[in-house]
Amino acid sequence: MVDYGNSDAEVRYVVLMPNASLTFQQAVMFFAGMSVVSLLVVLFYGFVVGFTFFRLGIIVVRLLPNTDDEKM
């Protein structure tokens, strides 16, 4: 997407030490990419945690009716 030049050393320098000559579009693309990545990570971990609590809820619901039947 972004042309940093042909030299590998130049690319390495730009990646490791981004100077103040970043354009507004590059900054917007960087923050948009980071926000998308963080959103995907949050969704993935939210799905894992939600699925875990969903399974725990199923186990608890299976265990609860036995005690209710004994009381009745």
Short mmCIF file of N, CA and C in Angstrom, two decimals:
data_model
loop_
_atom_site.label_atom_id
_atom_site.label_comp_id
_atom_site.label_asym_id
_atom_site.label_seq_id
_atom_site.Cartn_x
_atom_site.Cartn_y
_atom_site.Cartn_z
N MET A 1 0.84 -1.21 0.00
CA MET A 1 0.00 0.00 0.00
C MET A 1 0.87 1.25 0.00
N VAL A 2 1.74 1.35 0.99
CA VAL A 2 2.55 2.56 1.14
C VAL A 2 3.94 2.27 0.61
N ASP A 3 4.45 3.16 -0.24
CA ASP A 3 5.76 2.97 -0.84
C ASP A 3 6.81 3.64 0.03
N TYR A 4 7.63 2.82 0.70
CA TYR A 4 8.68 3.36 1.56
C TYR A 4 10.00 3.53 0.81
N GLY A 5 10.05 3.14 -0.46
CA GLY A 5 11.30 3.21 -1.19
C GLY A 5 11.80 1.81 -1.47
N ASN A 6 12.93 1.71 -2.18
CA ASN A 6 13.42 0.41 -2.60
C ASN A 6 14.40 -0.21 -1.61
N SER A 7 15.07 0.61 -0.82
CA SER A 7 16.13 0.10 0.04
C SER A 7 15.54 -0.62 1.25
N ASP A 8 16.11 -1.79 1.57
CA ASP A 8 15.66 -2.53 2.76
C ASP A 8 15.99 -1.77 4.03
N ALA A 9 17.15 -1.12 4.04
CA ALA A 9 17.54 -0.36 5.23
C ALA A 9 16.56 0.78 5.47
N GLU A 10 16.11 1.39 4.38
CA GLU A 10 15.15 2.49 4.54
C GLU A 10 13.84 1.96 5.11
N VAL A 11 13.39 0.82 4.61
CA VAL A 11 12.14 0.23 5.12
C VAL A 11 12.31 -0.12 6.59
N ARG A 12 13.47 -0.70 6.94
CA ARG A 12 13.70 -1.08 8.33
C ARG A 12 13.72 0.15 9.22
N TYR A 13 14.31 1.22 8.72
CA TYR A 13 14.37 2.45 9.51
C TYR A 13 12.97 3.02 9.70
N VAL A 14 12.16 3.00 8.66
CA VAL A 14 10.82 3.58 8.76
C VAL A 14 9.96 2.73 9.70
N VAL A 15 10.14 1.41 9.65
CA VAL A 15 9.31 0.55 10.49
C VAL A 15 9.72 0.68 11.95
N LEU A 16 11.03 0.70 12.22
CA LEU A 16 11.48 0.73 13.61
C LEU A 16 11.33 2.11 14.23
N MET A 17 11.71 3.14 13.49
CA MET A 17 11.70 4.49 14.04
C MET A 17 10.90 5.41 13.13
N PRO A 18 9.59 5.40 13.24
CA PRO A 18 8.79 6.29 12.39
C PRO A 18 9.01 7.75 12.77
N ASN A 19 9.50 8.53 11.83
CA ASN A 19 9.76 9.94 12.12
C ASN A 19 8.48 10.74 11.96
N ALA A 20 8.57 12.04 12.15
CA ALA A 20 7.38 12.89 12.18
C ALA A 20 6.83 13.17 10.79
N SER A 21 7.43 12.57 9.74
CA SER A 21 6.97 12.87 8.38
C SER A 21 5.85 11.94 7.94
N LEU A 22 5.19 11.28 8.89
CA LEU A 22 4.04 10.46 8.54
C LEU A 22 2.91 11.35 8.05
N THR A 23 2.30 10.93 6.96
CA THR A 23 1.17 11.70 6.46
C THR A 23 -0.08 11.37 7.27
N PHE A 24 -1.08 12.20 7.12
CA PHE A 24 -2.33 11.98 7.85
C PHE A 24 -2.99 10.68 7.42
N GLN A 25 -2.90 10.37 6.13
CA GLN A 25 -3.52 9.14 5.64
C GLN A 25 -2.84 7.91 6.23
N GLN A 26 -1.51 7.95 6.35
CA GLN A 26 -0.80 6.82 6.94
C GLN A 26 -1.19 6.64 8.40
N ALA A 27 -1.32 7.75 9.13
CA ALA A 27 -1.71 7.66 10.53
C ALA A 27 -3.12 7.09 10.66
N VAL A 28 -4.02 7.55 9.79
CA VAL A 28 -5.41 7.05 9.83
C VAL A 28 -5.44 5.56 9.52
N MET A 29 -4.67 5.14 8.51
CA MET A 29 -4.65 3.72 8.16
C MET A 29 -4.07 2.89 9.30
N PHE A 30 -3.03 3.42 9.96
CA PHE A 30 -2.41 2.68 11.06
C PHE A 30 -3.38 2.51 12.21
N PHE A 31 -4.04 3.61 12.60
CA PHE A 31 -4.96 3.52 13.73
C PHE A 31 -6.19 2.69 13.38
N ALA A 32 -6.63 2.76 12.12
CA ALA A 32 -7.77 1.93 11.71
C ALA A 32 -7.39 0.46 11.76
N GLY A 33 -6.19 0.13 11.29
CA GLY A 33 -5.74 -1.26 11.34
C GLY A 33 -5.60 -1.75 12.77
N MET A 34 -5.03 -0.92 13.64
CA MET A 34 -4.87 -1.33 15.03
C MET A 34 -6.23 -1.50 15.70
N SER A 35 -7.17 -0.60 15.39
CA SER A 35 -8.49 -0.72 16.01
C SER A 35 -9.21 -1.97 15.52
N VAL A 36 -9.05 -2.31 14.24
CA VAL A 36 -9.68 -3.52 13.72
C VAL A 36 -9.08 -4.76 14.38
N VAL A 37 -7.74 -4.76 14.52
CA VAL A 37 -7.08 -5.92 15.14
C VAL A 37 -7.52 -6.05 16.60
N SER A 38 -7.56 -4.92 17.31
CA SER A 38 -7.97 -4.98 18.72
C SER A 38 -9.43 -5.41 18.83
N LEU A 39 -10.27 -4.97 17.89
CA LEU A 39 -11.67 -5.37 17.92
C LEU A 39 -11.81 -6.87 17.69
N LEU A 40 -11.01 -7.41 16.75
CA LEU A 40 -11.05 -8.85 16.51
C LEU A 40 -10.59 -9.63 17.75
N VAL A 41 -9.54 -9.13 18.41
CA VAL A 41 -9.05 -9.81 19.62
C VAL A 41 -10.12 -9.78 20.71
N VAL A 42 -10.76 -8.61 20.88
CA VAL A 42 -11.80 -8.49 21.90
C VAL A 42 -12.98 -9.42 21.58
N LEU A 43 -13.36 -9.49 20.31
CA LEU A 43 -14.47 -10.37 19.94
C LEU A 43 -14.10 -11.83 20.17
N PHE A 44 -12.85 -12.19 19.84
CA PHE A 44 -12.44 -13.58 20.01
C PHE A 44 -12.45 -13.97 21.48
N TYR A 45 -11.84 -13.13 22.33
CA TYR A 45 -11.80 -13.46 23.76
C TYR A 45 -13.19 -13.38 24.37
N GLY A 46 -14.01 -12.44 23.90
CA GLY A 46 -15.38 -12.38 24.39
C GLY A 46 -16.16 -13.63 24.02
N PHE A 47 -15.91 -14.15 22.81
CA PHE A 47 -16.58 -15.39 22.41
C PHE A 47 -16.11 -16.56 23.27
N VAL A 48 -14.80 -16.62 23.54
CA VAL A 48 -14.27 -17.72 24.36
C VAL A 48 -14.85 -17.66 25.76
N VAL A 49 -14.83 -16.46 26.37
CA VAL A 49 -15.35 -16.32 27.74
C VAL A 49 -16.85 -16.59 27.76
N GLY A 50 -17.58 -16.04 26.78
CA GLY A 50 -19.02 -16.26 26.74
C GLY A 50 -19.36 -17.72 26.54
N PHE A 51 -18.61 -18.41 25.69
CA PHE A 51 -18.87 -19.84 25.47
C PHE A 51 -18.58 -20.64 26.73
N THR A 52 -17.51 -20.25 27.45
CA THR A 52 -17.18 -20.95 28.70
C THR A 52 -18.30 -20.78 29.72
N PHE A 53 -18.77 -19.53 29.90
CA PHE A 53 -19.85 -19.30 30.85
C PHE A 53 -21.14 -19.96 30.38
N PHE A 54 -21.34 -20.05 29.05
CA PHE A 54 -22.51 -20.73 28.52
C PHE A 54 -22.48 -22.21 28.88
N ARG A 55 -21.31 -22.85 28.73
CA ARG A 55 -21.18 -24.25 29.11
C ARG A 55 -21.38 -24.44 30.61
N LEU A 56 -20.79 -23.54 31.41
CA LEU A 56 -20.97 -23.63 32.86
C LEU A 56 -22.44 -23.47 33.22
N GLY A 57 -23.13 -22.56 32.52
CA GLY A 57 -24.55 -22.37 32.79
C GLY A 57 -25.35 -23.62 32.46
N ILE A 58 -25.00 -24.30 31.36
CA ILE A 58 -25.70 -25.54 31.02
C ILE A 58 -25.48 -26.59 32.10
N ILE A 59 -24.23 -26.70 32.59
CA ILE A 59 -23.94 -27.68 33.64
C ILE A 59 -24.72 -27.35 34.90
N VAL A 60 -24.75 -26.07 35.28
CA VAL A 60 -25.47 -25.67 36.50
C VAL A 60 -26.96 -25.93 36.34
N VAL A 61 -27.51 -25.61 35.16
CA VAL A 61 -28.95 -25.83 34.95
C VAL A 61 -29.27 -27.32 34.99
N ARG A 62 -28.35 -28.16 34.52
CA ARG A 62 -28.59 -29.61 34.60
C ARG A 62 -28.54 -30.09 36.04
N LEU A 63 -27.71 -29.45 36.88
CA LEU A 63 -27.59 -29.91 38.26
C LEU A 63 -28.73 -29.40 39.13
N LEU A 64 -29.30 -28.22 38.79
CA LEU A 64 -30.28 -27.62 39.69
C LEU A 64 -31.60 -28.40 39.78
N PRO A 65 -32.20 -28.91 38.69
CA PRO A 65 -33.54 -29.52 38.82
C PRO A 65 -33.55 -30.72 39.76
N ASN A 66 -32.41 -31.40 39.97
CA ASN A 66 -32.40 -32.54 40.89
C ASN A 66 -32.75 -32.08 42.30
N THR A 67 -32.15 -30.98 42.75
CA THR A 67 -32.43 -30.49 44.09
C THR A 67 -33.88 -30.00 44.17
N ASP A 68 -34.39 -29.38 43.09
CA ASP A 68 -35.78 -28.90 43.12
C ASP A 68 -36.75 -30.08 43.21
N ASP A 69 -36.46 -31.17 42.49
CA ASP A 69 -37.35 -32.32 42.55
C ASP A 69 -37.33 -32.96 43.94
N GLU A 70 -36.17 -32.98 44.57
CA GLU A 70 -36.11 -33.57 45.91
C GLU A 70 -36.92 -32.74 46.90
N LYS A 71 -36.90 -31.40 46.73
CA LYS A 71 -37.67 -30.56 47.65
C LYS A 71 -39.17 -30.79 47.45
N MET A 72 -39.58 -30.96 46.19
CA MET A 72 -40.99 -31.17 45.92
C MET A 72 -41.37 -32.60 46.30
#
